[in-house]
Coordinates of C-alpha atoms and ligand atoms in Angstrom, one line a residue:
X1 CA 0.0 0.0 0.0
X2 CA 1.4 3.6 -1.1
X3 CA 1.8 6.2 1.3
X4 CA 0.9 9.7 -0.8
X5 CA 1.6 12.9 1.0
X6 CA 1.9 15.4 -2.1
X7 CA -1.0 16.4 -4.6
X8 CA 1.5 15.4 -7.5
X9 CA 2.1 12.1 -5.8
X10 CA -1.6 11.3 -5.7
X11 CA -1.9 12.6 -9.4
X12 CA 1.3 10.5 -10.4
X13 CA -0.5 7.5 -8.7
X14 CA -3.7 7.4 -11.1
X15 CA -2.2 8.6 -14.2
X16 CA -0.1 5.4 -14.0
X17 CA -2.8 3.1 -13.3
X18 CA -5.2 4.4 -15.6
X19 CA -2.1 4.4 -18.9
X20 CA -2.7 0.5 -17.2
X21 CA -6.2 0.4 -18.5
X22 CA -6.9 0.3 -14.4
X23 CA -10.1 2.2 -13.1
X24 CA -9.3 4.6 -10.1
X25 CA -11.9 4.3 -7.5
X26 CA -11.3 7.5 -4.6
X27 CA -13.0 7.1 -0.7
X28 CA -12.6 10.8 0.9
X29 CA -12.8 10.6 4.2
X30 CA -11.3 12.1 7.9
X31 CA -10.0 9.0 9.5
X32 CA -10.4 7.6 12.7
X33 CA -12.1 4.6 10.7
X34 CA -15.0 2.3 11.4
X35 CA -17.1 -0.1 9.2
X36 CA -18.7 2.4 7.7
X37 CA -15.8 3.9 6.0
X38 CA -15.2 0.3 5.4
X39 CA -17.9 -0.2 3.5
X40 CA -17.0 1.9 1.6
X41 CA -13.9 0.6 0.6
X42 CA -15.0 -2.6 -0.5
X43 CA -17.8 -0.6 -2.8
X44 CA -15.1 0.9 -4.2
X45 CA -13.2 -2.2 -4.6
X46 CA -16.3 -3.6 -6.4
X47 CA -16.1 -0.6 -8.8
X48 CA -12.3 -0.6 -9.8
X49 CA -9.7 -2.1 -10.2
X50 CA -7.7 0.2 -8.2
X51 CA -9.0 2.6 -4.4
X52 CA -7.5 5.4 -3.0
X53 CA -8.5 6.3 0.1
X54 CA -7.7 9.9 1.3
X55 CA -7.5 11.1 4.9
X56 CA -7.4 14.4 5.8
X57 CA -9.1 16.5 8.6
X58 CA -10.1 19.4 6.5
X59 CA -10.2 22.3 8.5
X60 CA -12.0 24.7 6.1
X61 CA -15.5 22.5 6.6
X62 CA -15.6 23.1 10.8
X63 CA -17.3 26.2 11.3
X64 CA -15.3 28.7 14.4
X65 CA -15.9 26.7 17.7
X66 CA -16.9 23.2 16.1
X67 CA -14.7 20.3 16.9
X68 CA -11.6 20.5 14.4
X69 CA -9.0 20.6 16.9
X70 CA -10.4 17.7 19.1
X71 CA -11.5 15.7 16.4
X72 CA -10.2 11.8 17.2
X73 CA -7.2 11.1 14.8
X74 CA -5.3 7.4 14.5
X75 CA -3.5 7.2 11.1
X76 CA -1.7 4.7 12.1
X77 CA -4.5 2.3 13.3
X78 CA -6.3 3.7 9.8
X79 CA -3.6 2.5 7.5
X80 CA -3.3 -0.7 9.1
X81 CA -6.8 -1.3 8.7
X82 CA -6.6 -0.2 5.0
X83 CA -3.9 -2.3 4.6
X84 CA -6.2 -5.2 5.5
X85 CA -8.4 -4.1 3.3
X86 CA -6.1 -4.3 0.3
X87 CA -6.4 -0.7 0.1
X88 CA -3.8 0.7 -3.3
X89 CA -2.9 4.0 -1.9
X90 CA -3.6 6.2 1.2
X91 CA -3.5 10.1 0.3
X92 CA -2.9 11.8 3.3
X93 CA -1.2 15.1 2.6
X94 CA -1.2 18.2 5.9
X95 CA -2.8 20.8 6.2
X96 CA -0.1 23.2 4.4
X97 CA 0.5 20.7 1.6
X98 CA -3.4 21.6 0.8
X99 CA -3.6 24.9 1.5
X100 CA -0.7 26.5 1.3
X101 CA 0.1 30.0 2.0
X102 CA -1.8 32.3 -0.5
X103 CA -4.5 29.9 -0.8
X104 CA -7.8 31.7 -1.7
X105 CA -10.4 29.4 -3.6
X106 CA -13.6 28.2 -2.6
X107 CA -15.9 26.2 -4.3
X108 CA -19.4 27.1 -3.3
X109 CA -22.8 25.4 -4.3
X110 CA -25.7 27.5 -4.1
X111 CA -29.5 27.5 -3.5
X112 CA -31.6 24.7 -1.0
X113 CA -28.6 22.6 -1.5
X114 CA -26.6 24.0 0.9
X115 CA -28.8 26.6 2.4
X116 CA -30.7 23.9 4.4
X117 CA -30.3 21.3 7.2
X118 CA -26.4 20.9 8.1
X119 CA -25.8 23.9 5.8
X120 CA -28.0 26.0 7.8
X121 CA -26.7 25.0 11.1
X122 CA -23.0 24.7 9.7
X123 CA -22.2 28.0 7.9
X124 CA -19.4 27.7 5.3
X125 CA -19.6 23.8 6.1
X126 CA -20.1 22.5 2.6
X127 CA -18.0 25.2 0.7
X128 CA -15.1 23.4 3.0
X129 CA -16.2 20.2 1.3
X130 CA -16.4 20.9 -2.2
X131 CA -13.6 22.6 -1.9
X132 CA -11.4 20.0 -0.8
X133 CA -13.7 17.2 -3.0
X134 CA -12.6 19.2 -5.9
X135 CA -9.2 19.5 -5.1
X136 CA -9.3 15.6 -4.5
X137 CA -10.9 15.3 -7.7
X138 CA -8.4 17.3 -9.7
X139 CA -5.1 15.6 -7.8
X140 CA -6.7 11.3 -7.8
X141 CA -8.2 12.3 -11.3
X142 CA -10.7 9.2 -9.8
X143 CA -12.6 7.5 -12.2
X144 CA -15.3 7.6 -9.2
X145 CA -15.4 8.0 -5.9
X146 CA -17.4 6.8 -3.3
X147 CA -19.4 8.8 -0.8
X148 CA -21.8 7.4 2.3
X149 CA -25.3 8.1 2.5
X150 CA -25.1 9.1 6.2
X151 CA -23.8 12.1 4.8
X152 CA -26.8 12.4 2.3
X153 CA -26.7 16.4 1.8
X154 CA -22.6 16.2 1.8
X155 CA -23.5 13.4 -1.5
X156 CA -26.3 15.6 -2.9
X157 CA -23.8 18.5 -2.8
X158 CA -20.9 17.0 -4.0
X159 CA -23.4 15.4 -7.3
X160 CA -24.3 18.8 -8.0
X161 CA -20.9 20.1 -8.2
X162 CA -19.7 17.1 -10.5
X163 CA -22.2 17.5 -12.9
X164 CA -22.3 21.6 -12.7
X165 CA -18.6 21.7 -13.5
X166 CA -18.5 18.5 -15.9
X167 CA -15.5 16.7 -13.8
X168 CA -15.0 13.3 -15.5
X169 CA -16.0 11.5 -12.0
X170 CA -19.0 8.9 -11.3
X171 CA -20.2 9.7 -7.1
X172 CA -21.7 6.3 -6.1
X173 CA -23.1 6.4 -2.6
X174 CA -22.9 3.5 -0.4
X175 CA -25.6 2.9 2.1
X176 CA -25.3 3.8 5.8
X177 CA -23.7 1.3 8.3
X178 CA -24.8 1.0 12.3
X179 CA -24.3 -0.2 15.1
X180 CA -25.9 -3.3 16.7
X181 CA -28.2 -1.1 18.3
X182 CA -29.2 0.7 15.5
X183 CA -26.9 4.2 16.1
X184 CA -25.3 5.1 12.5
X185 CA -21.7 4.5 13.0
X186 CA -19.5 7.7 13.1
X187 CA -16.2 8.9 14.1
X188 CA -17.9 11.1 16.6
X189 CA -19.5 8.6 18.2
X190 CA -16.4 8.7 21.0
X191 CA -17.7 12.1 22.1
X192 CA -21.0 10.4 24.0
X193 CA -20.9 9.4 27.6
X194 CA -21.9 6.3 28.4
X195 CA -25.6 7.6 29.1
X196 CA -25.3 9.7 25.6
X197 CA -24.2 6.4 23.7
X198 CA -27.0 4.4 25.2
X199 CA -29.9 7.0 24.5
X200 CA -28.7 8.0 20.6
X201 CA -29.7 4.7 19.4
X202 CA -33.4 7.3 19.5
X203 CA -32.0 8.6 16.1
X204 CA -32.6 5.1 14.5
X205 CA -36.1 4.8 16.2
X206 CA -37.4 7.7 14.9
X207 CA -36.4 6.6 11.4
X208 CA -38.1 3.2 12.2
X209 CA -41.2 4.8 13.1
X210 CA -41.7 6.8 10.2
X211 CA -40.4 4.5 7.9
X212 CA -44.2 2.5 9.5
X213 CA -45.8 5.1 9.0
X214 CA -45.4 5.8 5.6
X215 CA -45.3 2.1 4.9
X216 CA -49.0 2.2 6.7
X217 CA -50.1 4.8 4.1
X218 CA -49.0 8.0 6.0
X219 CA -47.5 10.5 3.4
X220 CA -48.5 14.4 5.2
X221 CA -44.5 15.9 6.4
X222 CA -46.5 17.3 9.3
X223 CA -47.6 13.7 10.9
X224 CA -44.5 12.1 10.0
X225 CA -41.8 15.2 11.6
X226 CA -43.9 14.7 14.4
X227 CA -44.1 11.3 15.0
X228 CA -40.1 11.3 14.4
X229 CA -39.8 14.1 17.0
X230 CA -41.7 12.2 19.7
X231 CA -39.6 9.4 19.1
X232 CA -36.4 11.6 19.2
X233 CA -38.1 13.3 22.8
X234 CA -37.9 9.4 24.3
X235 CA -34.2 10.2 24.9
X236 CA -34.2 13.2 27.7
X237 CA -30.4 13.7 26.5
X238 CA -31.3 14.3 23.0
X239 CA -31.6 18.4 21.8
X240 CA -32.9 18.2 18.3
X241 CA -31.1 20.5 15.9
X242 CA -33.4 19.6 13.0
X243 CA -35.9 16.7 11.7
X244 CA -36.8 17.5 8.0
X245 CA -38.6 15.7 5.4
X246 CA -37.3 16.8 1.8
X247 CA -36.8 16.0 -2.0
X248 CA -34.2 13.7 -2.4
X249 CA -32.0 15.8 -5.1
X250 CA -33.0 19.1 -4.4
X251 CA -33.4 19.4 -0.6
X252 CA -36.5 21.4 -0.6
X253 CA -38.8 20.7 2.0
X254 CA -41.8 18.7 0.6
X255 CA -45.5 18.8 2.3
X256 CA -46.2 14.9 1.3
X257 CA -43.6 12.3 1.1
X258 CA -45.4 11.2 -2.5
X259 CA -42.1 10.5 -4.2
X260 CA -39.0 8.9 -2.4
X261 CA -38.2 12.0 0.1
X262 CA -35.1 12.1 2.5
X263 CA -36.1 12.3 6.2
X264 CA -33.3 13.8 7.9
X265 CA -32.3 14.4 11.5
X266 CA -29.5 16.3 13.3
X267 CA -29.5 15.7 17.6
X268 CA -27.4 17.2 20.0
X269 CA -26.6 15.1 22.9
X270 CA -24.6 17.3 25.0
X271 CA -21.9 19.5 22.9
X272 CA -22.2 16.4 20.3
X273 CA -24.1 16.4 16.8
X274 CA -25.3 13.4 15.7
X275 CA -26.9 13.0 12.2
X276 CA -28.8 10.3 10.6
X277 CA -31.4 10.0 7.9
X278 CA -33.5 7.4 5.7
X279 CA -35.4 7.8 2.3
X280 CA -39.2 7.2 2.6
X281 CA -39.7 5.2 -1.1
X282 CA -39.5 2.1 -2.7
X283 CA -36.2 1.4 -0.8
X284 CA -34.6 2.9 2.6
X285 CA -31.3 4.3 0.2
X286 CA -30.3 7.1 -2.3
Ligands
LIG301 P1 -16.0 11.2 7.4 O1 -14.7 10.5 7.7 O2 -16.9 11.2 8.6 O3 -15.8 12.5 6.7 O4 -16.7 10.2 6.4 C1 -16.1 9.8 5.2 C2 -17.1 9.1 4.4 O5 -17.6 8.0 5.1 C3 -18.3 10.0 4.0 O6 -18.7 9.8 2.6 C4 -19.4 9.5 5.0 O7 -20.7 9.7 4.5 C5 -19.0 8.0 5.1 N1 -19.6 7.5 6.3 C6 -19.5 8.0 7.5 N2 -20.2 7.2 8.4 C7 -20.7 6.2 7.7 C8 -21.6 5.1 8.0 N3 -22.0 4.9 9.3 N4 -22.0 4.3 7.0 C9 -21.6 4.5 5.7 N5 -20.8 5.5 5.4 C10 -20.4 6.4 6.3

């Protein structure tokens, strides 16, 4: 497995494999891995003949006073599990290799897109991501790259951008990945107390119970958001930031879930945000 700290060395990578005939298959993520991330990985390996895995804790998408500096980091745990994983190359440049001095480009995405949900309670939070997606994008050149679905608006958002500024890259989006007791699995997740972790497993209940509901013929937002924030209440810890019920590609808030629609939720417990979400539709995934 290749170690890449440099933008060129990451470029230099690909470009050899694909003069192979090799497909490049990229998984962005933060570290501090879990099965999720996993998951990922083997989606990817599904894809392509080749993955590339990036790890970076990109400051530029943690809004003043979030947890950047705190945020749990093991690289070398993470590359030994991506070794296992028969992982090709780990990009994992610092923070001045990315944005070096003089560095003054952001790639924004406009309109519900980011305006919404995490993009309303994170300001500047998904101009950090593009940004740095594109910036993967342009130094991989990945044939596709792999994004989860517990990120859904982060996958919606970085879609848009790929297809707005005709990069040469297929996003696939794997399903989420939880816990045994149902909590979405997340590097955060080491923030909870031990009375935290045992009452955010509420999340995945509230999804439950309006996934019945609108399998039992309820489609009215207003029912549903309600139902999912009784459910969310069961857990005295839990501080709900949001619970929406939108169009899958657009984000806009929808009135009926008619169509598939994304029901999505974002929970404080204690300084922590936890977010999880399902689509109401023919199947549970974007
Ligand atoms: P992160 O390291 O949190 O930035 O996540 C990197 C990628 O892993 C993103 O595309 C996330 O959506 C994805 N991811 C995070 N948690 C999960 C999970 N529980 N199941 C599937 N994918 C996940």
């Amino acid at each position: 497995m290749q170690i890449l700290r440099r933008a060129e060395e990451a470029r230099g990578f690909g470009r050899r494999c694909r003069s192979r005939g090799e497909r490049v298959a990229l998984v962005p993520t933060m570290g501090f891995l879990h099965e999720g991330h996993l998951s990922l990985v083997r989606l990817a390996k599904s894809k392509a003949e080749r993955v590339v895995v990036s790890v970076f804790v990109n400051p530029a998408q943690f809004a003043p006073g979030e947890d950047c500096e705190r945020y749990p980091r093991d690289l070398e745990r993470d590359l030994a599990l991506l070794e296992r994983e028969g992982v090709d190359a780990v990009f994992t440049p610092d923070a001045t290799e990315v944005y070096p001095p003089g560095f003054a480009t952001r790639v924004t995405v406009e309109g519900a897109l980011t305006g919404r949900l995490c993009g309303a309670s994170r300001p500047g939070h998904f101009a950090g991501v593009a940004t740095m997606v594109a910036k993967l994008f342009a130094s991989c050149e990945p044939d596709l790259a792999v994004f989860g679905q517990k990120d859904a608006q982060q996958a919606a958002v970085i879609r848009r951008m790929t297809e707005d500024l005709n990069l040469p890259v297929e996003v696939v989006v794997g399903p989420i990945v939880r816990e045994a007791d149902g909590l979405a699995m997340s590097s955060r997740n080491v923030y909870l107390t031990p009375e935290e972790r045992l009452q955010a497993p509420a999340l995945k209940r509230a999804l439950d119970r309006v996934t019945a509901l609108h399998q039992g013929g309820e489609v009215r937002a207003a029912a549903l958001l309600e139902a999912a924030r009784e459910a969310i209440a069961s857990a005295p810890l839990a501080r709900v930031d949001y619970v929406e019920l939108v169009d899958c590609q657009s984000f806009e808030p929808v009135d009926a879930a008619r169509r598939p629609a994304l029901l999505a939720l974002a929970v404080y417990f204690g300084r922590t945000r936890l977010i999880d979400n399902t689509v109401l539709g023919p199947s549970d995934h974007l």
